CSV table of C-alpha atoms and ligand atoms in Angstrom, one decimal:
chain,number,residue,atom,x,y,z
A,248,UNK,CA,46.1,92.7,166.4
A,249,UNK,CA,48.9,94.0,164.1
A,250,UNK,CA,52.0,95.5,165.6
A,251,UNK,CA,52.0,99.1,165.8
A,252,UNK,CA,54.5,100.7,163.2
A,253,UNK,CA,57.1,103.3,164.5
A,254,UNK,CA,59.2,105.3,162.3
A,255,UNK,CA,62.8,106.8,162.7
A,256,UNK,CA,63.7,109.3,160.6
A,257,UNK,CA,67.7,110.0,161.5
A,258,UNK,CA,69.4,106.8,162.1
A,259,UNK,CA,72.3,108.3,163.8
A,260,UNK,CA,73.3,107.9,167.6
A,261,UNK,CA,69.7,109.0,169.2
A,262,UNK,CA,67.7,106.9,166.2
A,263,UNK,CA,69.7,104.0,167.1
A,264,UNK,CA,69.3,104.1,170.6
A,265,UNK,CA,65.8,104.2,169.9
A,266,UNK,CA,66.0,101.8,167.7
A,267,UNK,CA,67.0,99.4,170.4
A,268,UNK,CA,64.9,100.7,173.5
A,269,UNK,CA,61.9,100.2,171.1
A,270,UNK,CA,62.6,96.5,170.4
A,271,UNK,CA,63.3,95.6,174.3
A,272,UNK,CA,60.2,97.3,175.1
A,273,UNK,CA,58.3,95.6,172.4
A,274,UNK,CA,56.3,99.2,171.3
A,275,UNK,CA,56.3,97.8,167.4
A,276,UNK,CA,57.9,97.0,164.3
A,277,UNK,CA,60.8,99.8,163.5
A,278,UNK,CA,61.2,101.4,160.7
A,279,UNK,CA,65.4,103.4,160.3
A,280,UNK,CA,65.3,105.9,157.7
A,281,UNK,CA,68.4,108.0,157.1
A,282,UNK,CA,69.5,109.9,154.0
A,283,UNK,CA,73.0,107.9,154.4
A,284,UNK,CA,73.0,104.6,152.5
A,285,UNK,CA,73.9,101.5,154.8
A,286,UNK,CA,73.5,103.1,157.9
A,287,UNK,CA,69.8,102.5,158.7
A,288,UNK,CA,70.0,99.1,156.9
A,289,UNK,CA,73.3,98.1,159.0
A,290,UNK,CA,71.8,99.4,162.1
A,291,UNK,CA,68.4,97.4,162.0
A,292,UNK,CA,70.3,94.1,161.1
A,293,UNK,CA,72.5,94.7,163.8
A,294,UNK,CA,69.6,94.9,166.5
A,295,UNK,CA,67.4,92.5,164.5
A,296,UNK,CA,70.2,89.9,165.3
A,297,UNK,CA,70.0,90.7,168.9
A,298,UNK,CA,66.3,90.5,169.0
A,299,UNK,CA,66.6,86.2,169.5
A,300,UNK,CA,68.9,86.8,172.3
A,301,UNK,CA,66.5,88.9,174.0
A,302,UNK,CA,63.4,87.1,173.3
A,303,UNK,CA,61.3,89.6,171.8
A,304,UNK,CA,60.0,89.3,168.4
A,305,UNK,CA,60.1,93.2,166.2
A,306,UNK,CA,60.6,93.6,163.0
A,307,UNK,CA,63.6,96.3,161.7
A,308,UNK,CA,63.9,97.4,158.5
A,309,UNK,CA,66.2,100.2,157.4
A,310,UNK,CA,65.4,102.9,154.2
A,311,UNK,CA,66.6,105.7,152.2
A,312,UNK,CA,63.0,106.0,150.9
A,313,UNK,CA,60.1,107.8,152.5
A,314,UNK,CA,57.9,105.2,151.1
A,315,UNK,CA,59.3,102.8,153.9
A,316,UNK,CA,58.0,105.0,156.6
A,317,UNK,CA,53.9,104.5,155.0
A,318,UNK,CA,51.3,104.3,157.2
A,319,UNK,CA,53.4,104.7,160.5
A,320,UNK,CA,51.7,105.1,163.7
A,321,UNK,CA,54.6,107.0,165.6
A,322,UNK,CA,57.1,109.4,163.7
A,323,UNK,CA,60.4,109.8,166.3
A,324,UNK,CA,62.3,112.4,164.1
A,325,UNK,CA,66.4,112.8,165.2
A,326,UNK,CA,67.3,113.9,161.2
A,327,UNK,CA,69.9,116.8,161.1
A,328,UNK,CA,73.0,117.5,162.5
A,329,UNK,CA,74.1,117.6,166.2
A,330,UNK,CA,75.7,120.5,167.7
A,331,UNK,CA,79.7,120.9,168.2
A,332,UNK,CA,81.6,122.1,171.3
A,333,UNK,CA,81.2,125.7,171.4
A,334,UNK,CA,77.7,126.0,169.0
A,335,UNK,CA,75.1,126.8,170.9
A,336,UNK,CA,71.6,125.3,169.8
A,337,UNK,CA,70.4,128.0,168.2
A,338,UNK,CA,73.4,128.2,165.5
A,339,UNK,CA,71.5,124.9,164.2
A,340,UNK,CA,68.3,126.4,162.6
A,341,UNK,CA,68.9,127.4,159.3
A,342,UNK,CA,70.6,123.7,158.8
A,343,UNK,CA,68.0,122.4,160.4
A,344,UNK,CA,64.8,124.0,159.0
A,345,UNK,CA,65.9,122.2,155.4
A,346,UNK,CA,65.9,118.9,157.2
A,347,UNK,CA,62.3,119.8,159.1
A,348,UNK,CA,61.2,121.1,155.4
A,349,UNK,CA,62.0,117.3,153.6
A,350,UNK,CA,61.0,115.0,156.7
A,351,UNK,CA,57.7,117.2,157.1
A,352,UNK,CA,56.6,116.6,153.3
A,353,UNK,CA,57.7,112.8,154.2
A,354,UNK,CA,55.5,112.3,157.0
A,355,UNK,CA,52.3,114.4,154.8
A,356,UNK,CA,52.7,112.2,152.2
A,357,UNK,CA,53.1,108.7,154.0
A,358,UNK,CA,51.6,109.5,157.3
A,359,UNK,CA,49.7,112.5,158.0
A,360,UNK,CA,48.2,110.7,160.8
A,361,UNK,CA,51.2,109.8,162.9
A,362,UNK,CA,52.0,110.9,166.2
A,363,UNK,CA,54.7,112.8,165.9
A,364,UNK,CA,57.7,113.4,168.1
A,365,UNK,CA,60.4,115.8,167.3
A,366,UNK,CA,64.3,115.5,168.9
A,367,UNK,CA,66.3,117.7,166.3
A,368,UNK,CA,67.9,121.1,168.1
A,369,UNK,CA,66.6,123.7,168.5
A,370,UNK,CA,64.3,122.4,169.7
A,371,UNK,CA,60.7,124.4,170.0
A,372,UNK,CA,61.0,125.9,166.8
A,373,UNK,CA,62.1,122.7,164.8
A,374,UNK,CA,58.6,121.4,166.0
A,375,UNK,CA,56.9,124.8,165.0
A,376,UNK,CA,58.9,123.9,161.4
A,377,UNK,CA,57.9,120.2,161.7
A,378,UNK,CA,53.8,120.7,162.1
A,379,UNK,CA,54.0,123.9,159.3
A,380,UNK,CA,56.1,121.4,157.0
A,381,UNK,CA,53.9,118.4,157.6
A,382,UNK,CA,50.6,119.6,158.1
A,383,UNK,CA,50.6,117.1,161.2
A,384,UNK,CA,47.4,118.6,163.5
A,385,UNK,CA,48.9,120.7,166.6
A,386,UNK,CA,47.4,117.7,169.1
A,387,UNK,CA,49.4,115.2,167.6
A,388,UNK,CA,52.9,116.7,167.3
A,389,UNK,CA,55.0,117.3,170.0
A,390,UNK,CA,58.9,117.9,171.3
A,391,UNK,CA,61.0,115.7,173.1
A,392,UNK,CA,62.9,118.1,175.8
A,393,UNK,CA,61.2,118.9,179.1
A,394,UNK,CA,61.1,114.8,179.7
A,395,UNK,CA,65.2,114.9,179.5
A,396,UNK,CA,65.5,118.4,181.4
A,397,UNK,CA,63.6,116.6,184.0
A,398,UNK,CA,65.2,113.8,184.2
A,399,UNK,CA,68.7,115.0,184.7
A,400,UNK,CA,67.1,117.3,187.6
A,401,UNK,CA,65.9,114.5,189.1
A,402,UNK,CA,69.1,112.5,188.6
A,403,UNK,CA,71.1,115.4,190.5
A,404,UNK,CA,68.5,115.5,193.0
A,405,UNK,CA,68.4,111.8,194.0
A,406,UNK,CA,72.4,111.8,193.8
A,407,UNK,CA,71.9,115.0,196.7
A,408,UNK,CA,69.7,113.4,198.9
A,409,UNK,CA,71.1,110.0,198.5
A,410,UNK,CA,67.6,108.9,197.4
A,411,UNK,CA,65.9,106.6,194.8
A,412,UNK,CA,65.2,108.5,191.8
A,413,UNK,CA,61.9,106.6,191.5
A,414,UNK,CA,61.0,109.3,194.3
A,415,UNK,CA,61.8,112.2,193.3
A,416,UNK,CA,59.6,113.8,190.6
A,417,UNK,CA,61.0,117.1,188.8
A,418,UNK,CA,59.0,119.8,186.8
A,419,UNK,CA,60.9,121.4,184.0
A,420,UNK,CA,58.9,124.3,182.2
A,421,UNK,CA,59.5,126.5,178.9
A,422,UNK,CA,62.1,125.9,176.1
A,423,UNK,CA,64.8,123.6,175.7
A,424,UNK,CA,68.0,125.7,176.2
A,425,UNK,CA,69.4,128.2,178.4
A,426,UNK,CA,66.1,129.8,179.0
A,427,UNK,CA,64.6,126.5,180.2
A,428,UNK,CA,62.8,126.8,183.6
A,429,UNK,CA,63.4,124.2,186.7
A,430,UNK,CA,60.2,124.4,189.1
A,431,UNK,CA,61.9,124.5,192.5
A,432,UNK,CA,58.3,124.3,194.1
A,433,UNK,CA,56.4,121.8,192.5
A,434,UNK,CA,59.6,119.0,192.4
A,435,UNK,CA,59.4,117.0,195.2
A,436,UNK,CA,61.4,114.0,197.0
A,437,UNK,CA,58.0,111.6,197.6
A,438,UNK,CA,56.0,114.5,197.4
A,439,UNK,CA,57.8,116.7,199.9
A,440,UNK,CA,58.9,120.2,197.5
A,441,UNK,CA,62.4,120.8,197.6
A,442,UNK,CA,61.7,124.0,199.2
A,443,UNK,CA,60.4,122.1,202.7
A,444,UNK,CA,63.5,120.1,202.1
A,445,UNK,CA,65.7,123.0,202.5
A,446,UNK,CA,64.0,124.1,205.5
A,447,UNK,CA,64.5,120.4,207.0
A,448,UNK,CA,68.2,120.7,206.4
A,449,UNK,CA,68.1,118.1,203.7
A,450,UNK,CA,70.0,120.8,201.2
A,451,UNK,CA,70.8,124.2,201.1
A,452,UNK,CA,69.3,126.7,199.0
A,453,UNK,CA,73.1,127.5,197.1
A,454,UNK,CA,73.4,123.6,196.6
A,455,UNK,CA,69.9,123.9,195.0
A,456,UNK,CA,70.7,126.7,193.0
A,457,UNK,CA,73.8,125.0,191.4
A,458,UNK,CA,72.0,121.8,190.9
A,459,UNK,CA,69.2,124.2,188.9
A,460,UNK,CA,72.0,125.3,186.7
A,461,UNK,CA,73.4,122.3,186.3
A,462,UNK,CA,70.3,121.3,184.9
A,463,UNK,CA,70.4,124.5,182.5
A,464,UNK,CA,73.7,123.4,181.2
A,465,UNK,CA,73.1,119.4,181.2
A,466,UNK,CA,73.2,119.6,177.1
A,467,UNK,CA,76.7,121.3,177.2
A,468,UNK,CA,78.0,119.2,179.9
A,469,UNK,CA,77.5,116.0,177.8
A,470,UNK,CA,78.5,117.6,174.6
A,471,UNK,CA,82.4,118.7,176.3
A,472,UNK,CA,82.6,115.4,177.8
A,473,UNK,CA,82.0,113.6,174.4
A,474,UNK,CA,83.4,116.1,172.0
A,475,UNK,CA,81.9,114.9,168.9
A,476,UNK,CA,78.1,114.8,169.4
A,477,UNK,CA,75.6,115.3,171.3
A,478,UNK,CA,73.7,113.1,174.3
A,479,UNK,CA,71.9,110.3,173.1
A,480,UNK,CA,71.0,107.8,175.9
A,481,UNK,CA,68.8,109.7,177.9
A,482,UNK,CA,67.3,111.6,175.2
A,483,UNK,CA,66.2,108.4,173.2
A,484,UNK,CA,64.9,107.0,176.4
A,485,UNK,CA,62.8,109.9,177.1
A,486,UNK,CA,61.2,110.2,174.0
A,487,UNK,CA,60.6,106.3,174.2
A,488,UNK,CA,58.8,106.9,177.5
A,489,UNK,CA,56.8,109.7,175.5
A,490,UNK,CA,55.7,107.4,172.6
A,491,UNK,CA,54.8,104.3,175.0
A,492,UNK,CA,52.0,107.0,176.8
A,493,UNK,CA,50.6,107.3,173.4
A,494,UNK,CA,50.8,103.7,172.6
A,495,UNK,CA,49.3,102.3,175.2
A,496,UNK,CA,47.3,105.4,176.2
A,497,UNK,CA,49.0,105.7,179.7
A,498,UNK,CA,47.9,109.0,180.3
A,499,UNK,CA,50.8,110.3,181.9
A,500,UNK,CA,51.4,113.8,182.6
A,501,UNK,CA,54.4,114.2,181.3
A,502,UNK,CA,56.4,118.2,179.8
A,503,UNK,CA,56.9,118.1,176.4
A,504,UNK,CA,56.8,120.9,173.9
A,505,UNK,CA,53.5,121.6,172.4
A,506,UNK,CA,51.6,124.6,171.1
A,507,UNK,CA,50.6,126.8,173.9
A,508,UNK,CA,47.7,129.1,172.4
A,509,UNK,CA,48.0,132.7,173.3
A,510,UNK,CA,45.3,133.5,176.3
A,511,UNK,CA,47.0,130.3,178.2
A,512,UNK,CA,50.5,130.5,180.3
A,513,UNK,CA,50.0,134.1,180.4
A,514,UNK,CA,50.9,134.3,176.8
A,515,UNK,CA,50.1,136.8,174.2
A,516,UNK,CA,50.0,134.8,171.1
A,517,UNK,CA,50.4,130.9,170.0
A,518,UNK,CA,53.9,129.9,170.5
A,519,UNK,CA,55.4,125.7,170.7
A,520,UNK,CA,56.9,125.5,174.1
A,521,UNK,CA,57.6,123.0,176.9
A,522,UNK,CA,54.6,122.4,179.4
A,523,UNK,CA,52.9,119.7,181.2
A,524,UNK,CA,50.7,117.7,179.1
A,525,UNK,CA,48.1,114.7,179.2
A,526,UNK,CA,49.9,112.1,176.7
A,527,UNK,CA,47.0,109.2,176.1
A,528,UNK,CA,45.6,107.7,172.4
A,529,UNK,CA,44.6,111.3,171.6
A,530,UNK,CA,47.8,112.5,171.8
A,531,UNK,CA,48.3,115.7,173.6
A,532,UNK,CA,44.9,115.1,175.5
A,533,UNK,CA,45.1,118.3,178.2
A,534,UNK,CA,47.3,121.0,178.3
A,535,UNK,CA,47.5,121.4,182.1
A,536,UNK,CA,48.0,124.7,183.1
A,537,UNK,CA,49.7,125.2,186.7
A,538,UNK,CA,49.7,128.8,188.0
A,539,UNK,CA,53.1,130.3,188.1
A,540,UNK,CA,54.3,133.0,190.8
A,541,UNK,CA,55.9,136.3,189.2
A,542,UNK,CA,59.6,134.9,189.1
A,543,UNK,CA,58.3,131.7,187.2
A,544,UNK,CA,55.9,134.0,184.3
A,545,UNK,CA,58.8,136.1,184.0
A,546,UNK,CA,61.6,133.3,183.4
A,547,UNK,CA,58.9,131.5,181.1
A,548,UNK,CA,57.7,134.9,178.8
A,549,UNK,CA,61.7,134.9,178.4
A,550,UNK,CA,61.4,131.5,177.3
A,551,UNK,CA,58.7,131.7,175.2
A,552,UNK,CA,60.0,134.6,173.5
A,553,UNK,CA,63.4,133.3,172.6
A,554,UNK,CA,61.1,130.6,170.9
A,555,UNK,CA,59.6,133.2,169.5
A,556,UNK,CA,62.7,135.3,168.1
A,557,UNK,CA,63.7,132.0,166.6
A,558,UNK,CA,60.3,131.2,164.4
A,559,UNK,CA,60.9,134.9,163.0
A,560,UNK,CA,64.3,134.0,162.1
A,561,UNK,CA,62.8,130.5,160.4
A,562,UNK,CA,59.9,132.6,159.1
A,563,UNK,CA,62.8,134.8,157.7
A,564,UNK,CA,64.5,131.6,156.1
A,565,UNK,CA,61.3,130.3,154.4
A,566,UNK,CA,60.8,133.4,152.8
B,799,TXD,O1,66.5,117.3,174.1
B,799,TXD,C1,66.6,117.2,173.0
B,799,TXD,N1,65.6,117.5,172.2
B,799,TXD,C2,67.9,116.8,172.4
B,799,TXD,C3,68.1,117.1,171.0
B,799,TXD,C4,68.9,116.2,173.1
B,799,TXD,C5,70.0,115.8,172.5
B,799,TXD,C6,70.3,116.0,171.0
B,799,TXD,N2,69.3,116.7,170.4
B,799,TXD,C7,69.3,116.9,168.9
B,799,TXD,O2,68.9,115.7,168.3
B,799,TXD,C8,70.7,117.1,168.3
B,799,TXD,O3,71.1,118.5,168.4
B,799,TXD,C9,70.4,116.8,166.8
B,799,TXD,O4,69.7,117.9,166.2
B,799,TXD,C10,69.4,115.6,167.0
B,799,TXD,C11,69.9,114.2,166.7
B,799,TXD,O5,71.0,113.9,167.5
B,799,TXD,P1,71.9,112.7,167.2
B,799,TXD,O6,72.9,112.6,168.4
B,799,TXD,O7,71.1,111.5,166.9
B,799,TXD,O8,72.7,113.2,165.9
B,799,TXD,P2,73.4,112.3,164.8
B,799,TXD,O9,74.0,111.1,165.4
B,799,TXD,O10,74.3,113.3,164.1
B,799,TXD,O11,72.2,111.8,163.9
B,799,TXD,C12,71.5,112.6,163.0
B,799,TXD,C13,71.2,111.8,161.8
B,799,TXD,C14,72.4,111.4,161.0
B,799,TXD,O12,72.4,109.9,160.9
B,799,TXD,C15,72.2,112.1,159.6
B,799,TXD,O13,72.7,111.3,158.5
B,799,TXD,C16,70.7,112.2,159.6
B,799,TXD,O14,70.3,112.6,161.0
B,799,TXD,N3,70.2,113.2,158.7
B,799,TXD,C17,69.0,113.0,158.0
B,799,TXD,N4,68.1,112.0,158.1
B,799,TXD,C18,67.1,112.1,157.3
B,799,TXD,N5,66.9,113.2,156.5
B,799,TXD,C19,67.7,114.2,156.4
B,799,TXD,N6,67.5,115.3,155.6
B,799,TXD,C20,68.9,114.1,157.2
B,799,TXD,N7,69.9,115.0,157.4
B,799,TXD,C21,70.7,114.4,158.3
């Protein structure tokens, strides 16, 4: 059986981190595209000569050229520029939506049949941008967010309790920003909810509500810590753990954003937006749709519609 062919278009700190996780995991040969000369190139050789040392055998090559990223079977797209202390996500679309515009006309014309994972800010409507651009069916393209938002909840929890984080399991709903929405009631610490857990005197409910908004703000933390970019461990690792469930048709339920179609979540109209999925060969298999108490619809309708603002300003841009 050939190796599977994954594509990275945006070699910068997230593609390279990909880059690597993809080669120790064995998921396929790796394509780095970049619009900077040398980068892509330099950064393939680099982990191509670590490759021997780890024992596992992946091909890298690196491009300028959309040609290279032909007949891919996973498109992980980082391209653009990362946000600066004091930007917020949304100052990034209008950059953005040119980047989305050439990488989408890349994928149509070398790979329509990809799965397709966006990473570039912000977030829910770069993948709206990304499937209009490419043409790329709704099923198969989806955002890398909820699966990070998640996992730094869980990494505050399990740093709480003083507990594994294999065992604590975190739902993180709606867009990727400050509107995102942390499920109190449907986490869990080996499938107690953190709710019983404040009623056993594991937490309180204030140290729960700061952990939430830690969560909110995990982006910003990272980005005044580093000063010059934006995370890149945990977000390549997530959307790694995103493209092995397709690979090797896991099946794992996993919140990513993907088109919600009005009638669903309580919403009006279609609108890309984080949510818990089925990720298997099929791509997003099942939209799984968990019922949400009044607090939770309201807190995800603001979501949504910041999403929503934002596509009328890219519709705006498009013209
Ligand atoms: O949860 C999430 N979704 C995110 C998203 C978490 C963290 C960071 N997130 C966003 O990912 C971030 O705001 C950025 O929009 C992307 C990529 O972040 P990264 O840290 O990898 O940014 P870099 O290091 O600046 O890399 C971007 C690369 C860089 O090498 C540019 O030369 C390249 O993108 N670039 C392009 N590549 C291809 N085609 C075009 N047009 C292009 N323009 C820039």
């Amino acid at each position: 059986m050939a190796r599977k062919k994954i594509a990275l278009v945006g070699s910068g700190n997230i593609g390279g981190t990909l880059a690597h996780l993809i080669g120790l995991k064995e998921l396929g040969d790796v394509v780095l595209f970049d619009v900077v000369e040398g980068v892509p190139q330099g950064k393939g050789l680099d982990i191509q000569e670590s490759t021997p040392v780890e024992g596992v055998d992946v091909r890298y090559t690196g491009a300028n050229d959309y040609a290279a990223i032909k007949g891919a079977d996973v498109v992980i797209v980082t391209a653009g520029v990362a946000r600066k202390p004091g930007m917020s996500r949304d100052d990034l679309v209008g950059i953005n939506l040119k980047v989305m515009k050439a990488v989408g006309e890349g994928i149509r014309a070398n790979c329509p049949d990809a799965f397709v994972i966006c990473i570039t800010n912000p977030l829910d409507v770069m993948v709206w941008a990304l499937q209009h651009f490419s043409g790329v069916p709704a099923n198969r393209i989806v955002g890398m967010a909820g699966v990070l938002d998640s996992a730094r909840f869980r990494t505050f929890l399990a740093e709480e309790f003083n507990v594994s984080v294999e065992d604590v399991t975190a739902f993180v709903l709606g867009g990727h920003g400050d509107t995102m929405v942390p499920l109190v009631r449907y986490s869990t610490v080996a499938g107690i909810p953190l709710p019983d857990l404040v009623k056993m005197g594991w937490t309180t409910q204030e140290r729960l509500d700061a952990i939430v908004q830690r969560t909110r703000d995990g982006g910003a933390e990272i980005v005044n810590l580093l000063k010059t970019g934006s995370a890149f461990y945990a977000p390549a690792a997530s959307a790694v753990a995103m493209a092995e469930s397709y690979l090797k048709d896991k099946k794992r339920v996993m919140p990513v954003a993907t088109l919600v179609k009005g009638g669903t979540y309580g919403q009006p109209d279609d609108v890309f937006v984080g949510v818990p999925v089925v990720l298997g060969e099929g791509g997003v298999e099942r939209v799984v749709e968990i019922n949400l108490d009044a607090a939770e619809q309201a807190a995800f309708n603001k979501s949504a519609d910041a999403v929503r603002g934002l596509v009328t300003v890219a519709k705006g841009l498009i013209g």
